[in-house]
Tab-separated table of C-alpha atoms (C1' of nucleotides) in Angstrom:
chain	number	residue	atom	x	y	z
C	149	UNK	CA	105.809	179.829	6.703
C	150	UNK	CA	105.375	177.264	9.439
C	151	UNK	CA	102.294	179.143	10.499
C	152	UNK	CA	100.627	178.283	7.209
C	153	UNK	CA	101.588	174.664	7.644
C	154	UNK	CA	99.997	174.615	11.072
C	155	UNK	CA	96.806	176.227	9.807
C	156	UNK	CA	96.517	173.867	6.889
C	157	UNK	CA	97.007	170.885	9.148
C	158	UNK	CA	94.320	172.191	11.460
C	159	UNK	CA	91.917	172.647	8.545
C	160	UNK	CA	92.652	169.171	7.264
C	161	UNK	CA	91.841	167.800	10.693
C	162	UNK	CA	88.590	169.707	10.873
C	163	UNK	CA	87.721	168.309	7.471
C	164	UNK	CA	88.511	164.788	8.651
C	165	UNK	CA	86.260	165.167	11.652
C	166	UNK	CA	83.501	166.678	9.521
C	167	UNK	CA	83.785	163.814	7.053
C	168	UNK	CA	83.504	161.326	9.870
C	169	UNK	CA	80.418	163.072	11.164
C	170	UNK	CA	78.676	163.230	7.806
C	171	UNK	CA	79.530	159.649	6.935
C	172	UNK	CA	78.816	157.961	10.252
C	173	UNK	CA	76.114	160.252	11.595
C	174	UNK	CA	77.810	160.863	14.925
C	175	UNK	CA	80.857	162.652	16.276
C	176	UNK	CA	84.029	160.600	16.712
C	177	UNK	CA	85.468	159.824	20.108
C	178	UNK	CA	88.823	161.179	21.227
C	179	UNK	CA	90.694	158.035	20.324
C	180	UNK	CA	88.933	157.853	16.973
C	181	UNK	CA	90.042	161.415	16.245
C	182	UNK	CA	93.552	160.408	17.201
C	183	UNK	CA	93.481	157.478	14.796
C	184	UNK	CA	92.072	159.654	12.019
C	185	UNK	CA	94.506	162.532	12.132
C	186	UNK	CA	97.523	160.558	13.271
C	187	UNK	CA	97.824	161.518	16.913
C	188	UNK	CA	98.834	158.785	19.292
C	189	UNK	CA	98.107	160.487	22.569
C	190	UNK	CA	94.610	161.220	23.722
C	191	UNK	CA	95.965	164.251	25.534
C	192	UNK	CA	97.019	165.811	22.241
C	193	UNK	CA	93.495	165.183	20.974
C	194	UNK	CA	92.203	166.778	24.146
C	195	UNK	CA	94.132	169.949	23.384
C	196	UNK	CA	92.999	169.846	19.775
C	197	UNK	CA	89.380	169.605	20.871
C	198	UNK	CA	89.858	172.577	23.180
C	199	UNK	CA	91.058	174.585	20.223
C	200	UNK	CA	88.200	173.457	18.002
C	201	UNK	CA	85.758	174.403	20.730
C	202	UNK	CA	87.138	177.940	20.781
C	203	UNK	CA	86.813	178.053	16.995
C	204	UNK	CA	83.155	177.008	17.371
C	205	UNK	CA	83.746	174.014	15.157
C	206	UNK	CA	82.268	171.795	17.835
C	207	UNK	CA	80.997	171.918	21.395
C	208	UNK	CA	81.277	169.841	24.477
C	209	UNK	CA	78.433	168.296	26.370
C	210	UNK	CA	78.014	168.657	30.103
C	211	UNK	CA	79.316	165.096	30.077
C	212	UNK	CA	82.227	165.929	27.800
C	213	UNK	CA	80.837	164.298	24.695
C	214	UNK	CA	81.328	166.130	21.445
C	215	UNK	CA	78.486	167.741	19.566
C	216	UNK	CA	78.934	169.372	16.168
C	217	UNK	CA	78.491	173.097	15.601
C	218	UNK	CA	79.875	174.389	12.333
C	219	UNK	CA	80.536	170.783	11.398
C	220	UNK	CA	76.842	169.936	11.292
C	221	UNK	CA	76.096	172.541	8.673
C	222	UNK	CA	76.335	171.460	5.083
C	223	UNK	CA	76.361	174.781	3.246
C	224	UNK	CA	78.116	178.094	3.631
C	225	UNK	CA	76.060	181.225	3.263
C	226	UNK	CA	77.546	183.832	0.939
C	227	UNK	CA	76.170	187.086	-0.435
C	228	UNK	CA	74.334	187.750	-3.655
C	229	UNK	CA	74.985	186.197	-7.031
C	230	UNK	CA	76.335	189.511	-8.304
C	231	UNK	CA	78.906	189.604	-5.524
C	232	UNK	CA	80.163	186.251	-6.707
C	233	UNK	CA	82.468	183.980	-4.796
C	234	UNK	CA	85.008	185.514	-2.443
C	235	UNK	CA	88.545	184.268	-2.073
C	236	UNK	CA	88.970	180.889	-0.398
C	237	UNK	CA	90.266	182.663	2.682
C	238	UNK	CA	87.111	184.729	2.929
C	239	UNK	CA	84.984	181.695	2.227
C	240	UNK	CA	86.152	180.312	5.533
C	241	UNK	CA	84.765	183.291	7.381
C	242	UNK	CA	81.252	183.029	5.983
C	243	UNK	CA	78.812	181.497	8.402
C	244	UNK	CA	77.706	177.999	7.572
C	245	UNK	CA	74.342	176.477	8.343
C	246	UNK	CA	72.244	173.386	7.984
C	247	UNK	CA	69.361	173.344	5.542
C	248	UNK	CA	67.281	171.277	7.935
C	249	UNK	CA	67.527	173.815	10.715
C	250	UNK	CA	67.121	176.671	8.244
C	251	UNK	CA	63.925	175.389	6.694
C	252	UNK	CA	62.261	173.129	9.246
C	253	UNK	CA	61.017	174.460	12.549
C	254	UNK	CA	59.204	171.447	13.976
C	255	UNK	CA	60.200	168.219	12.238
C	256	UNK	CA	57.249	166.211	13.556
C	257	UNK	CA	54.696	168.295	11.660
C	258	UNK	CA	56.643	169.093	8.504
C	259	UNK	CA	56.081	167.401	5.170
C	260	UNK	CA	57.280	167.559	1.598
C	261	UNK	CA	54.728	167.692	-1.228
C	262	UNK	CA	55.304	167.601	-4.957
C	263	UNK	CA	53.773	170.300	-7.144
C	264	UNK	CA	52.065	169.267	-10.372
C	265	UNK	CA	49.973	172.168	-11.703
C	266	UNK	CA	50.672	175.665	-12.968
C	267	UNK	CA	48.210	177.455	-10.708
C	268	UNK	CA	50.997	179.048	-8.635
C	269	UNK	CA	53.497	179.566	-11.431
C	270	UNK	CA	53.550	183.355	-11.147
C	271	UNK	CA	54.703	182.936	-7.578
C	272	UNK	CA	57.619	180.955	-8.936
C	273	UNK	CA	56.179	177.582	-7.987
C	274	UNK	CA	56.392	175.275	-10.963
C	275	UNK	CA	55.421	171.663	-11.659
C	276	UNK	CA	58.051	169.325	-10.282
C	277	UNK	CA	58.932	171.673	-7.445
C	278	UNK	CA	58.563	170.545	-3.881
C	279	UNK	CA	56.955	172.528	-1.113
C	280	UNK	CA	57.734	172.251	2.558
C	281	UNK	CA	54.495	172.243	4.490
C	282	UNK	CA	54.160	172.897	8.198
C	283	UNK	CA	50.971	171.417	9.596
C	284	UNK	CA	51.426	173.045	12.950
C	285	UNK	CA	51.559	176.655	11.853
C	286	UNK	CA	48.572	178.973	12.112
C	287	UNK	CA	47.608	180.109	8.593
C	288	UNK	CA	47.477	183.847	8.096
C	289	UNK	CA	46.122	185.896	5.243
C	290	UNK	CA	48.697	186.046	2.477
C	291	UNK	CA	50.212	182.677	3.282
C	292	UNK	CA	50.400	179.944	0.685
C	293	UNK	CA	48.414	177.061	2.129
C	294	UNK	CA	47.555	173.462	1.350
C	295	UNK	CA	43.790	173.179	1.686
C	296	UNK	CA	40.995	170.717	1.106
C	297	UNK	CA	38.142	172.681	-0.379
C	298	UNK	CA	34.876	170.938	-1.183
C	299	UNK	CA	36.641	167.603	-1.361
C	300	UNK	CA	39.646	168.608	-3.459
C	301	UNK	CA	43.202	169.387	-2.412
C	302	UNK	CA	44.901	172.527	-3.710
C	303	UNK	CA	47.725	174.912	-2.989
C	304	UNK	CA	46.743	178.586	-3.113
C	305	UNK	CA	47.246	181.944	-1.486
C	306	UNK	CA	44.990	182.351	1.540
C	307	UNK	CA	43.044	185.608	1.430
C	308	UNK	CA	41.066	186.677	4.452
C	309	UNK	CA	40.908	190.346	3.520
C	310	UNK	CA	37.386	190.451	2.080
C	311	UNK	CA	34.279	188.907	3.570
C	312	UNK	CA	34.785	185.210	4.105
C	313	UNK	CA	37.829	183.337	2.925
C	314	UNK	CA	39.123	183.142	-0.628
C	315	UNK	CA	41.844	180.999	-2.159
C	316	UNK	CA	43.820	182.916	-4.749
C	317	UNK	CA	45.919	181.283	-7.485
C	318	UNK	CA	49.080	182.885	-8.793
C	319	UNK	CA	48.162	182.521	-12.424
C	320	UNK	CA	45.710	184.720	-14.296
C	321	UNK	CA	44.390	181.690	-16.161
C	322	UNK	CA	43.021	180.254	-12.925
C	323	UNK	CA	40.061	181.590	-10.984
C	324	UNK	CA	39.906	182.440	-7.283
C	325	UNK	CA	38.144	179.827	-5.201
C	326	UNK	CA	35.322	180.639	-2.833
C	327	UNK	CA	34.711	177.530	-0.752
C	328	UNK	CA	31.093	176.424	-1.067
C	329	UNK	CA	30.721	174.032	1.787
C	330	UNK	CA	33.898	173.281	3.606
C	331	UNK	CA	37.458	174.543	3.726
C	332	UNK	CA	40.067	172.612	5.631
C	333	UNK	CA	43.487	174.216	5.755
C	334	UNK	CA	45.930	171.401	6.344
C	335	UNK	CA	49.153	173.330	6.461
C	336	UNK	CA	51.178	176.392	5.555
C	337	UNK	CA	53.817	176.329	2.822
C	338	UNK	CA	56.985	177.556	4.506
C	339	UNK	CA	59.396	177.005	1.636
C	340	UNK	CA	59.768	175.919	-1.958
C	341	UNK	CA	62.502	173.619	-3.186
C	342	UNK	CA	63.497	172.954	-6.747
C	343	UNK	CA	66.136	170.297	-7.300
C	344	UNK	CA	67.986	170.030	-10.569
C	345	UNK	CA	69.169	166.686	-11.952
J	589	UNK	CA	43.155	147.568	23.057
J	590	UNK	CA	46.398	147.037	24.913
J	591	UNK	CA	48.093	146.742	21.561
J	592	UNK	CA	47.238	150.344	20.765
J	593	UNK	CA	48.576	151.402	24.141
J	594	UNK	CA	51.862	149.653	23.417
J	595	UNK	CA	52.171	151.237	19.986
J	596	UNK	CA	51.454	154.701	21.281
J	597	UNK	CA	53.983	154.292	24.043
J	598	UNK	CA	56.564	153.169	21.509
J	599	UNK	CA	55.842	156.168	19.290
J	600	UNK	CA	56.112	158.529	22.233
J	601	UNK	CA	59.503	157.037	23.049
J	602	UNK	CA	60.696	157.419	19.486
J	603	UNK	CA	59.576	161.031	19.623
J	604	UNK	CA	61.460	161.563	22.869
J	605	UNK	CA	64.635	160.163	21.380
J	606	UNK	CA	64.192	162.245	18.216
J	607	UNK	CA	63.662	165.363	20.295
J	608	UNK	CA	66.824	164.646	22.230
J	609	UNK	CA	68.748	164.204	18.996
J	610	UNK	CA	67.474	167.398	17.411
J	611	UNK	CA	67.991	169.435	20.548
J	612	UNK	CA	71.380	168.146	21.637
J	613	UNK	CA	72.870	167.228	18.282
J	614	UNK	CA	73.781	163.697	19.266
J	615	UNK	CA	72.066	160.441	20.088
J	616	UNK	CA	71.391	159.711	23.757
J	617	UNK	CA	73.147	156.930	25.600
J	618	UNK	CA	71.273	153.912	26.943
J	619	UNK	CA	70.955	155.320	30.421
J	620	UNK	CA	69.868	158.687	29.056
J	621	UNK	CA	67.126	156.941	27.097
J	622	UNK	CA	66.104	155.155	30.269
J	623	UNK	CA	65.874	158.436	32.161
J	624	UNK	CA	63.876	160.045	29.351
J	625	UNK	CA	61.220	157.404	28.840
J	626	UNK	CA	61.054	156.192	32.415
J	627	UNK	CA	62.856	152.876	32.258
J	628	UNK	CA	65.062	152.021	35.210
J	629	UNK	CA	66.923	149.068	33.776
J	630	UNK	CA	69.449	149.451	31.032
J	631	UNK	CA	68.514	145.992	29.835
J	632	UNK	CA	64.992	147.152	29.061
J	633	UNK	CA	66.535	149.996	27.071
J	634	UNK	CA	68.710	147.456	25.331
J	635	UNK	CA	65.626	145.548	24.183
J	636	UNK	CA	63.944	148.779	23.162
J	637	UNK	CA	66.936	149.732	21.047
J	638	UNK	CA	66.854	146.318	19.391
J	639	UNK	CA	63.276	146.953	18.396
J	640	UNK	CA	64.005	150.454	17.121
J	641	UNK	CA	66.856	149.071	15.072
J	642	UNK	CA	64.479	146.626	13.371
J	643	UNK	CA	62.111	149.516	12.716
J	644	UNK	CA	64.985	151.422	11.094
J	645	UNK	CA	64.519	154.287	13.508
J	646	UNK	CA	68.180	154.074	14.413
J	647	UNK	CA	71.240	151.947	13.824
J	648	UNK	CA	74.056	150.570	15.850
J	649	UNK	CA	77.715	151.228	15.274
J	650	UNK	CA	80.266	148.468	15.107
J	651	UNK	CA	81.080	149.675	18.610
J	652	UNK	CA	77.443	149.650	19.702
J	653	UNK	CA	76.951	153.393	19.693
J	654	UNK	CA	73.679	154.660	18.338
J	655	UNK	CA	73.408	156.519	15.074
J	656	UNK	CA	70.138	158.012	13.836
J	657	UNK	CA	68.367	156.784	10.721
J	658	UNK	CA	64.784	157.928	10.380
J	659	UNK	CA	65.371	160.129	13.411
J	660	UNK	CA	67.876	162.297	11.555
J	661	UNK	CA	65.406	163.238	8.855
J	662	UNK	CA	63.378	166.336	9.454
J	663	UNK	CA	60.659	166.004	6.822
J	664	UNK	CA	58.399	163.255	5.580
J	665	UNK	CA	58.001	162.857	1.844
J	666	UNK	CA	54.404	162.584	0.680
J	667	UNK	CA	52.883	162.552	-2.794
J	668	UNK	CA	51.531	165.409	-4.856
J	669	UNK	CA	49.591	168.399	-3.626
J	670	UNK	CA	46.450	167.066	-5.320
J	671	UNK	CA	46.718	163.815	-3.392
J	672	UNK	CA	46.672	165.838	-0.198
J	673	UNK	CA	47.548	164.553	3.221
J	674	UNK	CA	46.930	160.914	4.027
J	675	UNK	CA	45.586	159.686	7.325
J	676	UNK	CA	47.947	159.980	10.283
J	677	UNK	CA	48.441	156.213	10.173
J	678	UNK	CA	49.580	156.412	6.557
J	679	UNK	CA	51.745	159.413	7.319
J	680	UNK	CA	53.856	157.135	9.480
J	681	UNK	CA	54.593	154.876	6.535
J	682	UNK	CA	55.878	157.626	4.250
J	683	UNK	CA	59.640	157.698	4.026
J	684	UNK	CA	61.306	160.556	5.775
J	685	UNK	CA	64.511	162.269	4.753
J	686	UNK	CA	66.906	165.028	5.607
J	687	UNK	CA	67.032	168.145	3.445
J	688	UNK	CA	70.789	168.329	3.840
J	689	UNK	CA	71.365	164.876	2.429
J	690	UNK	CA	68.690	165.448	-0.198
J	691	UNK	CA	70.144	168.668	-1.540
J	692	UNK	CA	73.848	168.655	-0.724
J	693	UNK	CA	76.197	166.085	-2.179
J	694	UNK	CA	79.565	167.358	-0.994
J	695	UNK	CA	79.254	169.851	1.852
J	696	UNK	CA	82.783	171.207	1.515
J	697	UNK	CA	82.136	172.692	-1.916
J	698	UNK	CA	78.516	173.754	-1.544
J	699	UNK	CA	77.381	177.324	-1.026
J	700	UNK	CA	74.219	179.344	-0.731
J	701	UNK	CA	73.815	182.497	-2.826
J	702	UNK	CA	71.028	185.045	-2.777
J	703	UNK	CA	69.292	185.978	-6.018
J	704	UNK	CA	68.628	189.632	-6.748
J	705	UNK	CA	67.714	190.092	-10.401
J	706	UNK	CA	64.903	188.961	-12.665
J	707	UNK	CA	67.093	187.456	-15.379
J	708	UNK	CA	66.092	183.891	-14.491
J	709	UNK	CA	62.497	184.582	-13.512
J	710	UNK	CA	60.972	182.434	-16.253
J	711	UNK	CA	62.840	179.497	-14.780
J	712	UNK	CA	61.048	180.209	-11.533
J	713	UNK	CA	64.050	181.832	-9.885
J	714	UNK	CA	62.977	185.118	-8.352
J	715	UNK	CA	64.705	187.894	-6.402
J	716	UNK	CA	65.072	186.890	-2.783
J	717	UNK	CA	65.395	183.211	-3.630
J	718	UNK	CA	68.479	181.309	-2.665
J	719	UNK	CA	70.391	178.974	-4.900
J	720	UNK	CA	72.501	176.052	-3.792
J	721	UNK	CA	75.733	176.070	-5.734
J	722	UNK	CA	78.112	173.146	-6.039
J	723	UNK	CA	81.618	174.287	-6.939
J	724	UNK	CA	82.843	170.772	-7.472
J	725	UNK	CA	80.442	169.710	-10.146
J	726	UNK	CA	81.367	169.667	-13.835
J	727	UNK	CA	79.118	172.135	-15.675
J	728	UNK	CA	77.192	170.669	-18.584
J	729	UNK	CA	75.202	172.348	-21.322
J	730	UNK	CA	71.751	173.146	-20.001
J	731	UNK	CA	72.871	173.590	-16.416
J	732	UNK	CA	72.243	176.796	-14.553
J	733	UNK	CA	75.677	178.083	-13.596
J	734	UNK	CA	77.280	180.855	-11.595
J	735	UNK	CA	79.872	182.442	-13.853
J	736	UNK	CA	82.256	185.337	-13.968
J	737	UNK	CA	82.122	186.714	-17.459
J	738	UNK	CA	84.334	189.628	-18.416
J	739	UNK	CA	84.625	190.651	-14.798
J	740	UNK	CA	80.977	190.396	-13.763
J	741	UNK	CA	79.187	187.665	-11.871
J	742	UNK	CA	75.913	186.261	-13.209
J	743	UNK	CA	73.650	183.261	-13.021
J	744	UNK	CA	72.522	181.931	-16.384
J	745	UNK	CA	71.808	178.800	-18.368
J	746	UNK	CA	74.980	177.357	-19.841
J	747	UNK	CA	74.639	176.667	-23.555
J	748	UNK	CA	77.356	174.775	-25.363
J	749	UNK	CA	75.193	173.694	-28.294
J	750	UNK	CA	76.299	176.288	-30.854
J	751	UNK	CA	79.822	177.350	-31.608
J	752	UNK	CA	81.554	178.586	-28.490
J	753	UNK	CA	79.777	179.039	-25.198
J	754	UNK	CA	76.723	181.174	-24.567
J	755	UNK	CA	75.028	182.183	-21.342
J	756	UNK	CA	71.248	182.235	-21.706
J	757	UNK	CA	68.917	184.168	-19.388
J	758	UNK	CA	65.422	182.906	-18.608
J	759	UNK	CA	63.718	186.189	-19.340
J	760	UNK	CA	62.952	187.552	-22.802
J	761	UNK	CA	63.864	191.050	-21.636
J	762	UNK	CA	67.470	189.995	-21.138
J	763	UNK	CA	69.932	189.200	-23.878
J	764	UNK	CA	72.137	186.082	-24.221
J	765	UNK	CA	75.730	186.667	-23.258
J	766	UNK	CA	78.652	185.774	-25.496
J	767	UNK	CA	81.790	186.064	-23.366
J	768	UNK	CA	84.218	188.488	-24.996
J	769	UNK	CA	87.413	187.754	-23.202
J	770	UNK	CA	87.041	185.357	-20.352
J	771	UNK	CA	84.431	183.041	-18.882
J	772	UNK	CA	84.981	181.453	-15.498
J	773	UNK	CA	82.303	179.032	-14.399
J	774	UNK	CA	82.491	178.928	-10.634
J	775	UNK	CA	79.760	176.450	-9.883
J	776	UNK	CA	76.585	174.655	-10.887
J	777	UNK	CA	73.226	175.534	-9.381
J	778	UNK	CA	71.892	172.277	-8.000
J	779	UNK	CA	68.776	173.585	-6.287
J	780	UNK	CA	66.651	176.641	-5.619
J	781	UNK	CA	65.204	177.490	-2.233
J	782	UNK	CA	62.535	180.020	-1.454
J	783	UNK	CA	61.785	180.601	2.199
J	784	UNK	CA	58.592	182.323	3.286
J	785	UNK	CA	58.425	184.480	6.397
S	550	DT	C1'	45.178	125.508	32.044
S	551	DT	C1'	49.623	125.827	30.368
S	552	DA	C1'	52.906	127.867	27.414
S	553	DT	C1'	55.000	131.790	25.554
S	554	DA	C1'	56.082	136.149	24.024
S	555	DT	C1'	56.578	140.912	25.964
S	556	DG	C1'	58.534	144.432	28.916
S	557	DG	C1'	60.610	145.240	32.907
S	558	DT	C1'	64.280	145.173	37.435
S	559	DG	C1'	68.888	144.807	39.214
S	560	DA	C1'	73.455	143.475	39.279
S	561	DA	C1'	77.635	142.493	37.100
S	562	DC	C1'	81.112	142.478	33.111
S	563	DG	C1'	84.983	144.304	30.333
S	564	DA	C1'	85.723	148.078	27.294
S	565	DT	C1'	85.922	152.646	26.315
S	566	DA	C1'	84.808	157.366	27.480
S	567	DG	C1'	86.881	162.051	28.660
S	568	DT	C1'	90.195	163.971	31.759
S	569	DT	C1'	94.526	164.870	34.124
S	570	DC	C1'	99.464	164.501	35.198
S	571	DA	C1'	104.403	164.513	34.241
S	572	DC	C1'	107.501	164.806	30.638
S	573	DT	C1'	109.746	165.789	25.818
S	574	DG	C1'	111.062	168.047	21.727
S	575	DT	C1'	110.561	172.121	18.410
S	576	DC	C1'	110.269	176.529	17.060
S	577	DA	C1'	109.827	181.702	17.286
S	578	DA	C1'	110.363	185.863	20.118
S	579	DG	C1'	112.896	188.207	23.673
R	456	DC	C1'	121.125	181.963	24.555
R	457	DT	C1'	117.239	181.728	27.026
R	458	DT	C1'	112.265	181.675	27.600
R	459	DG	C1'	107.863	180.334	26.754
R	460	DA	C1'	104.296	178.752	23.944
R	461	DC	C1'	103.004	174.868	21.142
R	462	DA	C1'	102.237	170.041	19.937
R	463	DG	C1'	102.873	165.618	21.113
R	464	DT	C1'	103.842	160.903	24.049
R	465	DG	C1'	102.492	157.722	27.576
R	466	DA	C1'	100.398	156.354	31.572
R	467	DA	C1'	96.941	156.632	34.991
R	468	DC	C1'	92.270	157.791	36.824
R	469	DT	C1'	87.272	157.539	37.418
R	470	DA	C1'	82.847	157.461	35.194
R	471	DT	C1'	80.117	155.748	31.904
R	472	DC	C1'	79.495	152.940	27.924
R	473	DG	C1'	76.932	148.820	25.718
R	474	DT	C1'	76.205	144.132	26.843
R	475	DT	C1'	74.858	140.027	29.287
R	476	DC	C1'	73.101	137.346	33.039
R	477	DA	C1'	69.247	135.622	36.026
R	478	DC	C1'	64.852	136.654	37.411
R	479	DC	C1'	59.881	138.524	37.553
R	480	DA	C1'	55.208	140.158	36.178
R	481	DT	C1'	51.688	140.536	32.863
R	482	DA	C1'	49.300	139.569	29.081
R	483	DT	C1'	48.240	136.812	24.800
R	484	DA	C1'	47.776	132.320	22.457
R	485	DA	C1'	47.354	127.343	22.400
DNA sequence: TTATATGGTGAACGATAGTTCACTGTCAAG
DNA sequence: CTTGACAGTGAACTATCGTTCACCATATAA
């Protein structure tokens, strides 16, 4: 009864703080939290923050400043499509994460390129897709790489299994590439993104 | 000569601040910036921040607190694969963005589901891929949706063109689904993500 | 040469930060 | 009915915040 009311109020407050963070790009201060959720005393906010810290919604700095934890993540990870969506209560339990931290290891060396050809279509990489490319990663055999071969840029599978290096397309209509003069591997494709609408 | 030195020092400082932000989850204070980059006077930091604000690296709050702009984004958007990578100087000019803001409109209603079947493989959605699902979006004809049809969860194209509603697979080996009793559309697939390694 | 922008030091300012204390109701469990 | 946890008020505390002041050194431009 009143327990539900308390929980709902707590969730609403977490949502308020998360909204603030996503809109303003920083965590609110204690007094700002108080203004948001309708608490007049900073001490009450202090206790609220203690609770949220235990819930791993946020963390405290060594200097006491707030840093987001579950708040910073924009999506919640569920199971497979076949499993469908769980009940709202169970949704809460699923661990949430940020796409940036999931997909980008070192931001300084990571780029987004647009795909235009069909040469990798059998690997599920279609024209209009975007690939995340890490320039700092060491390319291994089997990786999809962005390479400059004899003056032209392509995206292909890197194959070091035979003698020399071969670039393999993922489309039977395209031919493997044996670099004649030079092969410069600029980066490794670490992820593919397709955005609808 | 000395101009290059100045620019490089500025870039190194921007990198320091970005590293701080990505590691600690919040922007540093003025004195923290001073400690990081080796400036003893907060006034010098103040002038530095003014410059970074003009460069759109960061912004200032109405209360003077720092919020990240280009610092918050983890990837830099380039052109097509065929265009390849530009020179490092041109790389700087490319606009950078955050994958979270690029792919997620409302974080509260967005989920990540894992794909397991081949029923959408011709749309470039393969087993092991992840789909970003927005539960708050209104499903339109042509969208890829997550639906519960007659008690089972699937991901299919939504087709409202004919009479009634049909769920279309993207694989000729699978058959279109005409819901017998009930069709609950739980969300719209807004993006596909494939992560390597 | 003389200006003048640039980048820095150091001290001071009021405002706000997070924290702590004492105190007050409210509700559920004993 | 009492007890104790919970949630909140209000005031005080120190530390740190961003800002501004006056001043200095070094380059670049006139």
